[in-house]
Coordinates of C-alpha atoms and ligand atoms in Angstrom, one line a residue:
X147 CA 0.0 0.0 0.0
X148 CA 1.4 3.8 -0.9
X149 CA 2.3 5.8 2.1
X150 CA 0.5 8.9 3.8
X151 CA 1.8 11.3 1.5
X152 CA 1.7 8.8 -2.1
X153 CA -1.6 8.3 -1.5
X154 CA -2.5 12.8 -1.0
X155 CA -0.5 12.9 -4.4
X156 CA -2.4 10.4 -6.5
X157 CA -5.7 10.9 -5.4
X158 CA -6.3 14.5 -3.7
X159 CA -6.5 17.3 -5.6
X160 CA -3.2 19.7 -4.9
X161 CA -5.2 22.4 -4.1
X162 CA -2.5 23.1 -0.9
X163 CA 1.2 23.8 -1.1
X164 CA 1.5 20.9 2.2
X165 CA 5.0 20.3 3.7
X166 CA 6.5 17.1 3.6
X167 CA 4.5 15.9 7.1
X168 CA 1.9 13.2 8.1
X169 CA 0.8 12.9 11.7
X170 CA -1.1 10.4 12.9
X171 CA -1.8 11.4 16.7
X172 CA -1.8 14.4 18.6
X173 CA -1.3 15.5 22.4
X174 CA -1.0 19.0 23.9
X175 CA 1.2 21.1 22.2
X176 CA 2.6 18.3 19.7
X177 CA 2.2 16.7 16.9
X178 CA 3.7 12.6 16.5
X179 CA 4.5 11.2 13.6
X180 CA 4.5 7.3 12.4
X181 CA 8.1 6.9 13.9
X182 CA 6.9 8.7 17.2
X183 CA 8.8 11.7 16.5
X184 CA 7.3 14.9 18.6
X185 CA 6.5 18.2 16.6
X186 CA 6.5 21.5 18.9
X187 CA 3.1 23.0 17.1
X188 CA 3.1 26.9 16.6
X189 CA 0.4 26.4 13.6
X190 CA -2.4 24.9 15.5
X191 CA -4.1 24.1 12.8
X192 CA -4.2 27.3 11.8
X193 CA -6.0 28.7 14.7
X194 CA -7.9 25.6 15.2
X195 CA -6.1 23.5 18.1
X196 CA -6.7 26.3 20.0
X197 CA -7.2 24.2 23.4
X198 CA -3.9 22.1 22.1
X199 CA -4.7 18.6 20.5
X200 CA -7.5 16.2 22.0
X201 CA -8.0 18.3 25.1
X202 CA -9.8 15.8 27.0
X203 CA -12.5 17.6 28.1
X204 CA -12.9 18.1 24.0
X205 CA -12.7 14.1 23.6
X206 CA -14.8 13.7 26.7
X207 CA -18.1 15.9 25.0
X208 CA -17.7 14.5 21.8
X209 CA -17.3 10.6 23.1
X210 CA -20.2 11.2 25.2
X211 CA -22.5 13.0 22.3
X212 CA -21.3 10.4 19.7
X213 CA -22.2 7.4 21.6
X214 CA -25.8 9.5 22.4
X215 CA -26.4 11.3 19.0
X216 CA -24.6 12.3 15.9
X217 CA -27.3 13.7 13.3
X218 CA -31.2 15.0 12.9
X219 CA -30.6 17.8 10.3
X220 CA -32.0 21.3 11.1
X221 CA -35.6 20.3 10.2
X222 CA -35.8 19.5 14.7
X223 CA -34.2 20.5 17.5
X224 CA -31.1 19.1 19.6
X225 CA -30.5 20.9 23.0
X226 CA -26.6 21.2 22.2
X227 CA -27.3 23.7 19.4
X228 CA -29.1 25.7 21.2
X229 CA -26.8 25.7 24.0
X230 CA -24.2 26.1 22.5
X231 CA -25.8 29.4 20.7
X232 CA -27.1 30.9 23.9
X233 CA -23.3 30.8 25.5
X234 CA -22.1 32.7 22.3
X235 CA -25.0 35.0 22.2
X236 CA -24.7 36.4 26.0
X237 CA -20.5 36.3 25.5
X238 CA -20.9 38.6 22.6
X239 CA -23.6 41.0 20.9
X240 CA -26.8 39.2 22.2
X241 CA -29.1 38.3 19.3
X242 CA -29.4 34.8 17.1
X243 CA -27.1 32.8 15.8
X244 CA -26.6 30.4 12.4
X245 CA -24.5 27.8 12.5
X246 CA -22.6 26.6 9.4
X247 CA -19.6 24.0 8.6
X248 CA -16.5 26.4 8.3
X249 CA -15.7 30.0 8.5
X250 CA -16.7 30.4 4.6
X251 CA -20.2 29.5 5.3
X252 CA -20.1 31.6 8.3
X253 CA -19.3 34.5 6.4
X254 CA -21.6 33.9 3.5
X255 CA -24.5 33.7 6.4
X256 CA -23.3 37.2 7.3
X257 CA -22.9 38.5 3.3
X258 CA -26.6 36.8 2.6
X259 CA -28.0 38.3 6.2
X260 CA -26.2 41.8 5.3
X261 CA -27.7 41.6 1.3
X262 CA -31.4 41.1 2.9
X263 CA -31.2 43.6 5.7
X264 CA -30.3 46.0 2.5
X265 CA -33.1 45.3 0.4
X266 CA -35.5 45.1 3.1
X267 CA -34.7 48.6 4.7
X268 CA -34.3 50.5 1.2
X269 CA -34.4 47.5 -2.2
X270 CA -32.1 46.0 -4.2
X271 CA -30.2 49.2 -4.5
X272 CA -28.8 49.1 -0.9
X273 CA -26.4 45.8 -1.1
X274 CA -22.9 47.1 -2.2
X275 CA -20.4 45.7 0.5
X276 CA -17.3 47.2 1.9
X277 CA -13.9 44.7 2.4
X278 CA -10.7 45.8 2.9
X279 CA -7.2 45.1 0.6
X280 CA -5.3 42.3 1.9
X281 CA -8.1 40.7 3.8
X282 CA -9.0 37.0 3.8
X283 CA -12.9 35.7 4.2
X284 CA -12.7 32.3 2.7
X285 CA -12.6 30.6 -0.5
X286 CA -16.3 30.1 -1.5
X287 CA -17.4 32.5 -4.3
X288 CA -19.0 35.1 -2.2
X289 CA -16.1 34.9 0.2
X290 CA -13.4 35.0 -2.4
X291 CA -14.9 38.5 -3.7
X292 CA -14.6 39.4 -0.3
X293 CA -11.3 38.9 0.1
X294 CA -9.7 41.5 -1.6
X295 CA -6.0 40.2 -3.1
X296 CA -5.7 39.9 -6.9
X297 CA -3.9 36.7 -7.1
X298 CA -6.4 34.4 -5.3
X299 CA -9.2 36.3 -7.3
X300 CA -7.7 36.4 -10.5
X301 CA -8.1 32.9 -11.6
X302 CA -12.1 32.7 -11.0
X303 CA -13.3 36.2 -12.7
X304 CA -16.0 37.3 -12.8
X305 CA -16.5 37.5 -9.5
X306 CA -20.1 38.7 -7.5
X307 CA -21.1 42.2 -8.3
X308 CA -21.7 45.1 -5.4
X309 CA -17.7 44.7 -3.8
X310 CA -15.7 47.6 -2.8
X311 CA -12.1 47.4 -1.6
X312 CA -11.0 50.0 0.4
X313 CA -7.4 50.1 2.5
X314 CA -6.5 48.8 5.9
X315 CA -6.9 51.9 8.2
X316 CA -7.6 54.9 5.5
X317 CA -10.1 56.3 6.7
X318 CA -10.5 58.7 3.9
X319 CA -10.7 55.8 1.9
X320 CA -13.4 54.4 4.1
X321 CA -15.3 57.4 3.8
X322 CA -15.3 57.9 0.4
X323 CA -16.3 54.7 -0.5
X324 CA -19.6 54.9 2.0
X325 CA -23.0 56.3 0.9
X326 CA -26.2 54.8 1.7
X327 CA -26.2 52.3 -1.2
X328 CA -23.5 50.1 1.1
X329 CA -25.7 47.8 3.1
X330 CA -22.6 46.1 5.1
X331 CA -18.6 47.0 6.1
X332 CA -16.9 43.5 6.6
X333 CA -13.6 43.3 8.0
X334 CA -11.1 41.4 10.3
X335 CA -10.2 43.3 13.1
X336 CA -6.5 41.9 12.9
X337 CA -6.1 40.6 9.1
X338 CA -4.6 37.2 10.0
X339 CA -4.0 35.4 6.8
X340 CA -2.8 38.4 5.2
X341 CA -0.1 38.7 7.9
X342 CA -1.3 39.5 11.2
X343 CA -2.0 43.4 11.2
X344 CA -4.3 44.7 13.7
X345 CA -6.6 47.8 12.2
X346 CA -5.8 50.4 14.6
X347 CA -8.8 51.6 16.6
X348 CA -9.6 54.6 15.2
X349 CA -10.5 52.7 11.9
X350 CA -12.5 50.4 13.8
X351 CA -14.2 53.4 15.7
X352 CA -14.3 55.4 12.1
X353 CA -16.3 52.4 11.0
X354 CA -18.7 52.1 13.3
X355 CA -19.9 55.9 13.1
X356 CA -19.8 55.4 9.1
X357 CA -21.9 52.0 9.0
X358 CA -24.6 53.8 11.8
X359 CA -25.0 56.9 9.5
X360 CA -25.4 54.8 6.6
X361 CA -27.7 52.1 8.1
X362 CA -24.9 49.2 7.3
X363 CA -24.0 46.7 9.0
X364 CA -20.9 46.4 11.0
X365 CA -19.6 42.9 10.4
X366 CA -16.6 41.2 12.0
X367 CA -14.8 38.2 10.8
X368 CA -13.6 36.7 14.2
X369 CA -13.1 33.4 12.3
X370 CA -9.5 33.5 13.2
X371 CA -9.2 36.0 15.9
X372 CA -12.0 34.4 17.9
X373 CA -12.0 32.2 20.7
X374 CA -9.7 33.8 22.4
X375 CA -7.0 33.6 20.4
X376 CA -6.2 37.5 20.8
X377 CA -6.1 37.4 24.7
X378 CA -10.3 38.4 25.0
X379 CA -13.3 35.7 24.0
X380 CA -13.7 38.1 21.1
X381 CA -11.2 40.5 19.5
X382 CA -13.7 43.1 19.1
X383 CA -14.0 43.2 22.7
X384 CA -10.7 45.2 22.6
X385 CA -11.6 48.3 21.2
X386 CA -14.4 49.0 22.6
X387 CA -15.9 48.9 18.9
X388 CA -19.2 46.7 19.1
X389 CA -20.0 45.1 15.5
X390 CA -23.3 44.0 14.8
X391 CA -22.5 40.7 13.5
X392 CA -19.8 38.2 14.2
X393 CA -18.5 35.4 12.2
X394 CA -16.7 32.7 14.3
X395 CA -15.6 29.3 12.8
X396 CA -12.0 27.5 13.5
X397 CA -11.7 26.7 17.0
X398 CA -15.0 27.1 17.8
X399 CA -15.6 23.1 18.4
X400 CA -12.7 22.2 19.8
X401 CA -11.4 21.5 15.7
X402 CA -14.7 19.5 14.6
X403 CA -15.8 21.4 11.8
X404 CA -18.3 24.5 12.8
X405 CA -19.1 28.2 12.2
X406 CA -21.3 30.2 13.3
X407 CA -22.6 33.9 12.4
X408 CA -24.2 35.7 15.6
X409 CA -26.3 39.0 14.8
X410 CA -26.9 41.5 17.5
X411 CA -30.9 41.4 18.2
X412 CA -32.3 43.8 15.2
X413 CA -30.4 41.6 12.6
X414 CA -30.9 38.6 14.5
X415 CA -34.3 37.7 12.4
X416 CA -33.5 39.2 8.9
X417 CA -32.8 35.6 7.9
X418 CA -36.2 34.1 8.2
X419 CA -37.6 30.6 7.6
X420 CA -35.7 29.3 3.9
X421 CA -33.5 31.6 3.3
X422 CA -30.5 30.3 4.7
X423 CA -29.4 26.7 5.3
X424 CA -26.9 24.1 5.5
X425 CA -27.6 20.4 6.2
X426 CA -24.6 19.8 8.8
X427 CA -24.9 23.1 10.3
X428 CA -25.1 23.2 14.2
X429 CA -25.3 19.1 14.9
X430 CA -24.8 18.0 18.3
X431 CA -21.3 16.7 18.2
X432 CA -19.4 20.1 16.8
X433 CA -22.0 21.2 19.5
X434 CA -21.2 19.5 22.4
X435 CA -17.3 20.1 21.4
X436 CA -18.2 23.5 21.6
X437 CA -19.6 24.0 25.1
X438 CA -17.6 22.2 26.9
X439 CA -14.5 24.7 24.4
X440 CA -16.4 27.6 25.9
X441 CA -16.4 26.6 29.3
X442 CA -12.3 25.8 29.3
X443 CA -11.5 29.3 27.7
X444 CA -14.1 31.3 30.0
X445 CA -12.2 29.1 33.3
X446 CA -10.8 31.9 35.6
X447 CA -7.4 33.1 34.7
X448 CA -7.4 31.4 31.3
X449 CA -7.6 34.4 28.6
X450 CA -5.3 36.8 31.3
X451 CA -2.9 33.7 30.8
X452 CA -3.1 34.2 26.6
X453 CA -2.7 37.6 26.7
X454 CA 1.2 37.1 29.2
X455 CA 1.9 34.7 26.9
X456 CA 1.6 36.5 23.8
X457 CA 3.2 39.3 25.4
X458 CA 6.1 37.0 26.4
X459 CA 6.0 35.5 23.1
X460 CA 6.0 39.3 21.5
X461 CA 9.0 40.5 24.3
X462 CA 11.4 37.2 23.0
X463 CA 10.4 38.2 19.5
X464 CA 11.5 41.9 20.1
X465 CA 15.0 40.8 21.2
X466 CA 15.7 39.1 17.9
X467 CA 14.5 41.9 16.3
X468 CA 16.9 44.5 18.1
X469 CA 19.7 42.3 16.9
X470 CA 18.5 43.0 13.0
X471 CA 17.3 39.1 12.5
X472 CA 13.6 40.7 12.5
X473 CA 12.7 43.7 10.9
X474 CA 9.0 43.8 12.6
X475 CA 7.3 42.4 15.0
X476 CA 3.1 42.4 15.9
X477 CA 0.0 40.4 17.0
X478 CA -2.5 40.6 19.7
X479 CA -2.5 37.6 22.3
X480 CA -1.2 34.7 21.0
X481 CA -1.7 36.1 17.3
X482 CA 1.5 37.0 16.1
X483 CA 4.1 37.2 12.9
X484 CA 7.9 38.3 12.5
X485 CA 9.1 40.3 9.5
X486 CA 11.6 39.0 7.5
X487 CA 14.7 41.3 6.1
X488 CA 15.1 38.8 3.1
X489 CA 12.4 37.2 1.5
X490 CA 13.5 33.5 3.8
X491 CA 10.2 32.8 5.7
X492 CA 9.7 29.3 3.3
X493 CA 12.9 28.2 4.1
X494 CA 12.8 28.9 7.5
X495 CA 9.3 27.4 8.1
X496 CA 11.1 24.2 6.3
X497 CA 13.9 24.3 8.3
X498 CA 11.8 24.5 11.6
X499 CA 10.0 21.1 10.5
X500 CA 13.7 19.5 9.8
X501 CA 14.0 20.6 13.5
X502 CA 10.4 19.2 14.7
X503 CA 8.5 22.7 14.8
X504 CA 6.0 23.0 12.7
X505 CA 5.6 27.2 12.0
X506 CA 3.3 28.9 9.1
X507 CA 4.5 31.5 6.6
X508 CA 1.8 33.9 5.3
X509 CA 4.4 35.5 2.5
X510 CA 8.0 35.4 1.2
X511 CA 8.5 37.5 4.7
X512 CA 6.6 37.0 7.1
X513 CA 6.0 33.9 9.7
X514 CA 3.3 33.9 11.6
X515 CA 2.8 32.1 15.1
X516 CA -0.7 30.7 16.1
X517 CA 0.2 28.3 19.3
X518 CA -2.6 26.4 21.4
X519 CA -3.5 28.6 23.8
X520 CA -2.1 26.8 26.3
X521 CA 1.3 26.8 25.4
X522 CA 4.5 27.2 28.1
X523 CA 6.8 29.7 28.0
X524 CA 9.6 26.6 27.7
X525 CA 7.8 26.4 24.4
X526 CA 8.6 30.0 23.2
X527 CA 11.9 29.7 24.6
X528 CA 12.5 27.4 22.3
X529 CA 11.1 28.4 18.9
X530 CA 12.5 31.7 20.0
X531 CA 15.9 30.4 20.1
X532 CA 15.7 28.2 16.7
X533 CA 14.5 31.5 15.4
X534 CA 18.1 32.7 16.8
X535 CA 20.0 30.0 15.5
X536 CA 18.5 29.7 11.9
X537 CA 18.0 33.4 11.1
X538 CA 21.8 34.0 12.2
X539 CA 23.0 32.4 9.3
Ligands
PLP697 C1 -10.5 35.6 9.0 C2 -10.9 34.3 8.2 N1 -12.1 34.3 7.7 C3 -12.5 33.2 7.0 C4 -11.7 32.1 6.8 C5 -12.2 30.9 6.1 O1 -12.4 29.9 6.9 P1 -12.6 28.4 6.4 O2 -11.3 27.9 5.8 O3 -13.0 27.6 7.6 O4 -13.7 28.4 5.3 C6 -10.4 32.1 7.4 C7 -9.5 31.0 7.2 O5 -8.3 31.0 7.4 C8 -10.0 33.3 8.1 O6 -8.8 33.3 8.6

């Protein structure tokens, strides 16, 4: 029989540029391969493992749920979903919320939700959509127009009508592009994929006082800077700025597949009955994962520990870069990315798997670090100093 990898290269479509790993269990902070061999994880899944792999409490829910019930579609009710809906509704902007599969179909809820609040306050005129250059919302084809960078949109033109792009943090920008014709401002409020840059509050505020005047919704992608990830349940919660939708997907269920779109309470029933649906959406297991994910991250102490750690993580970080081997450093909680002087962050996220650490590059420049959230400072300590070792060179 072909090996992990022969088999992805004959018969999966090479839709990802994967690094030359297969894993077949996981614990904590680490990955193990079939030898055994222990990989320190600062990708997380992308944001995903954001309780570390097979927390048991995770494994517990979802043992006990499977063995009770997996599946009724959305046509009845299942007392996870709505459990699991009422903790993210009183954590975050009150209201409803949809649940979908991934943090695509979580945004497309919020783009569909955003297009029918339009047309039902003013017609089909009011449904242009503001995103901003360099953003990422997903791959689907609502959430590829959303996600304003040429060279993932390029290859699948024409894309959906009634997108504007406007720049991180220009606020001039902002406000020219707004009249009352825009039914919805979408944004992340640190752009993840594209790098990890948080917008800077006055944006956010700018935004908010734009959107009101214009009767448009305020939408949030959280999908990667939810969950705590950024040192707060919700990133939002930061600025002060309160959206009135949030999309959350990635961690959300423990990494079962999930998203979910939660409207503050006048939006929360512009999606009536047929207008939005998705067969998995919301079934009990990714459920179940997701309370008992909500009740380990909203544990006393937990986020205040995210936030020392990412500030430990980001003091470390700053040492390398007043030595010249980084030429920037940011990121909010345990969100954060280096700046490259030489276009090296390929090779260095290659090298850091030769030496058991699996890291993330975003661009030719920058590496971005996503650990579980419960990562030790031992753990820093020591991508920090293969950081040292390999950027030296
Ligand atoms: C901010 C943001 N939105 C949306 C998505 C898309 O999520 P998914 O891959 O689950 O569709 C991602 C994925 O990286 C993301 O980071």
């Amino acid at each position: 029989m072909d090996g992990i990898i022969e088999q992805y290269e004959k018969y999966v479509m090479p839709t990802y540029g994967r690094q030359p790993a297969a894993f077949v269990r996981g614990q904590g902070c680490y990955l193990y391969d079939e030898e055994g061999n222990a990989y320190l994880d600062f990708v997380a899944g992308l944001s995903i493992n954001n309780l570390g792999h097979c927390h048991p409490a995770v494994v517990a829910a979802v043992q006990e749920q499977v063995a009770e019930l997996i599946h009724t579609c959305n046509l009845y009710y299942t007392r996870p979903g709505g459990e699991l809906a009422r903790l993210l509704s009183e954590s975050s902007l009150g209201g409803k919320v949809f649940f979908a599969n991934s943090g695509a179909g979580a945004n497309e809820c919020a783009i569909k939700l955003a297009r029918k609040y339009g047309r039902d306050l003013a017609g089909e005129g009011k449904h242009r959509i503001i995103t901003l250059e360099n953003g990422f919302h997903g791959r689907t084809m609502a959430t590829l127009t959303a996600t304003a960078q040429p060279a993932k949109q390029e290859p699948f033109k024409p894309l959906l009508p009634g997108f504007t792009y406007v720049a991180p943090n220009d606020l001039v920008g902002l406000a020219a592009a707004m009249d009352d014709s825009v039914c919805a401002i979408m944004l992340e409020p640190v752009q993840g994929e594209g790098g990890v840059h948080p917008l800077n509050s006055e944006f956010l505020q700018v935004a908010r006082e734009l959107a009101g005047r214009h009767q448009a919704l305020l939408v949030f992608d959280e999908v990667q800077t939810g969950m705590g990830r950024t040192g707060k349940l919700y990133a939002y919660q930061h600025s002060g700025v309160k959206p009135d939708v949030i999309t959350l997907a990635k961690s959300l269920a423990g990494a079962l597949p999930i998203g979910a779109c939660v409207a503050a309470p006048p939006y929360s029933d512009v999606l009536g009955p047929g207008t939005h649906a998705t067969t998995f959406g919301g079934g009990p297991v990714p459920c179940a994962a997701g309370i008992a994910v909500m009740r380990e991250l909203t544990a006393p102490g937990f986020l205040e520990s995210v936030d020392a750690r990412g500030e430990y993580m980001r003091s470390m970080l700053r040492k390398l870069q007043d030595r010249g081997l980084v030429t920037g450093v940011r990121g909010l909680g345990l969100m954060n990315a280096v700046d490259l002087p030489e276009p090296r962050a390929a090779e260095v996220a290659g090298q850091a798997l030769a030496a058991k650490i699996l890291l993330n590059n975003t661009s030719a420049n920058t590496l971005r670090f996503l650990p579980p959230l419960i990562v030790e400072e031992r753990m820093i300590d020591q991508v920090v100093e293969f950081l040292e070792t390999a950027l030296s060179v």
